[in-house]
Amino acid sequence: MFYNDASFIVVKVPFMQNQSFRWALIDLETTGTHVTQDKITEIAVIIVTEKGVESTWNTLLNPNQSISEAIVLLTGISNHMVAKAPPFAEIAEDLIMLLQDCVLVAHNVRFDYAFLKNAFKSCGLSYQPSMLCTLKLSKALYPQFKRHNLANLVEQFGIPFEVQHRAKEDVFALYLMLQAIKAECSLSMVLEQANILHKKPCIPAHLKTNIHSLSKTPGVYLFYGRDKTLPLYIGKSVSLRQRVLSHFQADHSHAKEFAMAQQVETIEVIETSGELSALLLESSLIKKKNPIYNRRLRRKTLIVRFKIAELNGYKTIEIVRESSNESSNYLIGAFSSIRSAKSSLQHLVKAFRLCPKLCYLEHTKGACFYVQLKRCHGACEQFEPAKEYNQRVFNALEQYQQQTWPFKGKIAIKETHPTTKSVQYLIFDEWRYLGTYDSPTVPMSESKAHDVDVYKILSAYLKKNTKQTEIIELNS
């Protein structure tokens, strides 16, 4: 049986006799690894049944986007080579018919599946095959091997074939590797392991941690790749196992999830007594460890806020860097940069007709420029009554105002671990987190600085869990 260009012959030999199955061995080349942006440039397929090789198929594809020099060097597929090749849409129906009723088999199958699924989806076709990852199969059958990439396995089995990062050559290498595995292991062992792997297809191929050993309790999880000092991602959940699994169940449609799944090797978990302690620990660890794929809670080295003061009876707004010595009563808002804060303040000045001089956005003598444009009522020259101007300042800043602390003093929030029933108390004062203790006592040290993220976490938690939360008000 020949490939399209007749450059390879796959011998039709019995593969796994006396067992009925239909596998589509596949390999793709792409313009990159971004699952929702990069496209397929080459596909090669070998259809294998218990009788042997049934058919082979391969083609170059025009991705309708430029192939970078780095990818050209890796695969040898250039923009010129694909210029007259068909786009995926032209071969989609033929390919899906070829793959029909087949188990999709590939080395790191989630990669090939993700690109195929998205390509078919762009053509209005649904593709949800059963899958077998030969990388996982190799790890299960040959745990003594240090490396399980295709090039190393081909060499390990003594197959005189060079993996070349071209689809048809690599899928042929995959076929030869499976033949070698079949020759070394019993047929029943190979099929048994394939069946086990089929039942857990969403687990990343390089992951060493047993996800099913994770608890279903609250806590924080850390994904690590090869670098065991820098996490890929830090998250939290009330059910660790369920949340970790969810990252990998739809990774084909989310570029970040897909990238993490391709890199994650180990998972560290830290159990907590409840949801609130998990939220606080997640926030703290993200700021401390600065994981690659966290953005929302990743602490910037600079926190910028609005400082509210008064000049001649008129409220002023100044952009300042946060200081632990500054009373939080005079600081509102939280921005990641001076530029971000300035942009927000400029918007407020225009929307609420505030004076740019009293917001320190203009430093001229006399009236501000906005007076000439009739956008400022002259607060900078005391033409406008202070009471009217200050009311507009209050209205403008209302969206940034922090809620008033709803308790007389410090509080303890009781958390009970759902499994062990152990109890812990999280102590807060004026939206500041003072620590976790075994009893609801007032801590000796109270030098914790105001943290915007703690405020957001606690205020949201109290709104959502008012009836279920056990709060103990403490004497100062």
mmCIF file with all atom_site columns, N, CA and C in Angstrom, residues 411 425-437 442-449:
data_model
loop_
_atom_site.group_PDB
_atom_site.id
_atom_site.type_symbol
_atom_site.label_atom_id
_atom_site.label_alt_id
_atom_site.label_comp_id
_atom_site.label_asym_id
_atom_site.label_entity_id
_atom_site.label_seq_id
_atom_site.pdbx_PDB_ins_code
_atom_site.Cartn_x
_atom_site.Cartn_y
_atom_site.Cartn_z
_atom_site.occupancy
_atom_site.B_iso_or_equiv
_atom_site.pdbx_formal_charge
_atom_site.auth_seq_id
_atom_site.auth_comp_id
_atom_site.auth_asym_id
_atom_site.auth_atom_id
_atom_site.pdbx_PDB_model_num
ATOM 1  N N  . ILE A 1 411 ? -12.814 39.466 64.011 1.00 0.00 ? 411 ILE A N  1
ATOM 2  C CA . ILE A 1 411 ? -13.708 38.311 63.926 1.00 0.00 ? 411 ILE A CA 1
ATOM 3  C C  . ILE A 1 411 ? -12.901 37.044 63.661 1.00 0.00 ? 411 ILE A C  1
ATOM 4  N N  . TYR A 1 425 ? -9.741  28.373 62.806 1.00 0.00 ? 425 TYR A N  1
ATOM 5  C CA . TYR A 1 425 ? -10.362 29.693 62.868 1.00 0.00 ? 425 TYR A CA 1
ATOM 6  C C  . TYR A 1 425 ? -9.500  30.695 62.114 1.00 0.00 ? 425 TYR A C  1
ATOM 7  N N  . LEU A 1 426 ? -10.113 31.376 61.141 1.00 0.00 ? 426 LEU A N  1
ATOM 8  C CA . LEU A 1 426 ? -9.422  32.391 60.351 1.00 0.00 ? 426 LEU A CA 1
ATOM 9  C C  . LEU A 1 426 ? -9.759  33.749 60.951 1.00 0.00 ? 426 LEU A C  1
ATOM 10 N N  . ILE A 1 427 ? -8.737  34.496 61.367 1.00 0.00 ? 427 ILE A N  1
ATOM 11 C CA . ILE A 1 427 ? -8.928  35.744 62.088 1.00 0.00 ? 427 ILE A CA 1
ATOM 12 C C  . ILE A 1 427 ? -8.767  36.939 61.135 1.00 0.00 ? 427 ILE A C  1
ATOM 13 N N  . PHE A 1 428 ? -9.720  37.883 61.215 1.00 0.00 ? 428 PHE A N  1
ATOM 14 C CA . PHE A 1 428 ? -9.693  39.078 60.357 1.00 0.00 ? 428 PHE A CA 1
ATOM 15 C C  . PHE A 1 428 ? -9.966  40.323 61.196 1.00 0.00 ? 428 PHE A C  1
ATOM 16 N N  . ASP A 1 429 ? -9.437  41.441 60.709 1.00 0.00 ? 429 ASP A N  1
ATOM 17 C CA . ASP A 1 429 ? -9.747  42.738 61.311 1.00 0.00 ? 429 ASP A CA 1
ATOM 18 C C  . ASP A 1 429 ? -9.645  43.808 60.239 1.00 0.00 ? 429 ASP A C  1
ATOM 19 N N  . GLU A 1 430 ? -10.711 44.584 60.049 1.00 0.00 ? 430 GLU A N  1
ATOM 20 C CA . GLU A 1 430 ? -10.722 45.661 59.049 1.00 0.00 ? 430 GLU A CA 1
ATOM 21 C C  . GLU A 1 430 ? -10.272 45.158 57.676 1.00 0.00 ? 430 GLU A C  1
ATOM 22 N N  . TRP A 1 431 ? -10.808 44.018 57.288 1.00 0.00 ? 431 TRP A N  1
ATOM 23 C CA . TRP A 1 431 ? -10.515 43.362 56.004 1.00 0.00 ? 431 TRP A CA 1
ATOM 24 C C  . TRP A 1 431 ? -9.087  42.827 55.913 1.00 0.00 ? 431 TRP A C  1
ATOM 25 N N  . ARG A 1 432 ? -8.332  42.858 56.994 1.00 0.00 ? 432 ARG A N  1
ATOM 26 C CA . ARG A 1 432 ? -6.972  42.306 56.999 1.00 0.00 ? 432 ARG A CA 1
ATOM 27 C C  . ARG A 1 432 ? -7.012  40.885 57.551 1.00 0.00 ? 432 ARG A C  1
ATOM 28 N N  . TYR A 1 433 ? -6.297  39.976 56.886 1.00 0.00 ? 433 TYR A N  1
ATOM 29 C CA . TYR A 1 433 ? -6.207  38.581 57.339 1.00 0.00 ? 433 TYR A CA 1
ATOM 30 C C  . TYR A 1 433 ? -5.048  38.470 58.316 1.00 0.00 ? 433 TYR A C  1
ATOM 31 N N  . LEU A 1 434 ? -5.338  38.090 59.562 1.00 0.00 ? 434 LEU A N  1
ATOM 32 C CA . LEU A 1 434 ? -4.317  38.042 60.610 1.00 0.00 ? 434 LEU A CA 1
ATOM 33 C C  . LEU A 1 434 ? -3.733  36.658 60.830 1.00 0.00 ? 434 LEU A C  1
ATOM 34 N N  . GLY A 1 435 ? -4.336  35.614 60.222 1.00 0.00 ? 435 GLY A N  1
ATOM 35 C CA . GLY A 1 435 ? -3.775  34.272 60.352 1.00 0.00 ? 435 GLY A CA 1
ATOM 36 C C  . GLY A 1 435 ? -4.834  33.242 60.701 1.00 0.00 ? 435 GLY A C  1
ATOM 37 N N  . THR A 1 436 ? -4.411  31.973 60.741 1.00 0.00 ? 436 THR A N  1
ATOM 38 C CA . THR A 1 436 ? -5.287  30.845 61.058 1.00 0.00 ? 436 THR A CA 1
ATOM 39 C C  . THR A 1 436 ? -4.829  30.215 62.371 1.00 0.00 ? 436 THR A C  1
ATOM 40 N N  . TYR A 1 437 ? -5.807  29.933 63.249 1.00 0.00 ? 437 TYR A N  1
ATOM 41 C CA . TYR A 1 437 ? -5.496  29.435 64.586 1.00 0.00 ? 437 TYR A CA 1
ATOM 42 C C  . TYR A 1 437 ? -6.419  28.275 64.948 1.00 0.00 ? 437 TYR A C  1
ATOM 43 N N  . VAL A 1 442 ? -7.556  36.282 69.982 1.00 0.00 ? 442 VAL A N  1
ATOM 44 C CA . VAL A 1 442 ? -6.978  37.471 69.355 1.00 0.00 ? 442 VAL A CA 1
ATOM 45 C C  . VAL A 1 442 ? -5.474  37.265 69.208 1.00 0.00 ? 442 VAL A C  1
ATOM 46 N N  . PRO A 1 443 ? -4.924  37.350 67.989 1.00 0.00 ? 443 PRO A N  1
ATOM 47 C CA . PRO A 1 443 ? -3.483  37.123 67.796 1.00 0.00 ? 443 PRO A CA 1
ATOM 48 C C  . PRO A 1 443 ? -2.653  38.218 68.444 1.00 0.00 ? 443 PRO A C  1
ATOM 49 N N  . MET A 1 444 ? -1.447  37.843 68.869 1.00 0.00 ? 444 MET A N  1
ATOM 50 C CA . MET A 1 444 ? -0.557  38.799 69.519 1.00 0.00 ? 444 MET A CA 1
ATOM 51 C C  . MET A 1 444 ? -0.032  39.837 68.526 1.00 0.00 ? 444 MET A C  1
ATOM 52 N N  . SER A 1 445 ? 0.373   39.384 67.343 1.00 0.00 ? 445 SER A N  1
ATOM 53 C CA . SER A 1 445 ? 0.916   40.288 66.322 1.00 0.00 ? 445 SER A CA 1
ATOM 54 C C  . SER A 1 445 ? -0.177  40.726 65.379 1.00 0.00 ? 445 SER A C  1
ATOM 55 N N  . GLU A 1 446 ? -0.239  42.005 65.082 1.00 0.00 ? 446 GLU A N  1
ATOM 56 C CA . GLU A 1 446 ? -1.266  42.525 64.181 1.00 0.00 ? 446 GLU A CA 1
ATOM 57 C C  . GLU A 1 446 ? -0.657  43.424 63.116 1.00 0.00 ? 446 GLU A C  1
ATOM 58 N N  . SER A 1 447 ? 0.528   43.108 62.659 1.00 0.00 ? 447 SER A N  1
ATOM 59 C CA . SER A 1 447 ? 1.262   43.980 61.746 1.00 0.00 ? 447 SER A CA 1
ATOM 60 C C  . SER A 1 447 ? 0.987   43.688 60.278 1.00 0.00 ? 447 SER A C  1
ATOM 61 N N  . LYS A 1 448 ? -0.111  43.007 59.997 1.00 0.00 ? 448 LYS A N  1
ATOM 62 C CA . LYS A 1 448 ? -0.438  42.679 58.615 1.00 0.00 ? 448 LYS A CA 1
ATOM 63 C C  . LYS A 1 448 ? -0.864  43.927 57.848 1.00 0.00 ? 448 LYS A C  1
ATOM 64 N N  . ALA A 1 449 ? -0.312  44.108 56.655 1.00 0.00 ? 449 ALA A N  1
ATOM 65 C CA . ALA A 1 449 ? -0.677  45.244 55.815 1.00 0.00 ? 449 ALA A CA 1
ATOM 66 C C  . ALA A 1 449 ? -2.001  44.981 55.110 1.00 0.00 ? 449 ALA A C  1
#
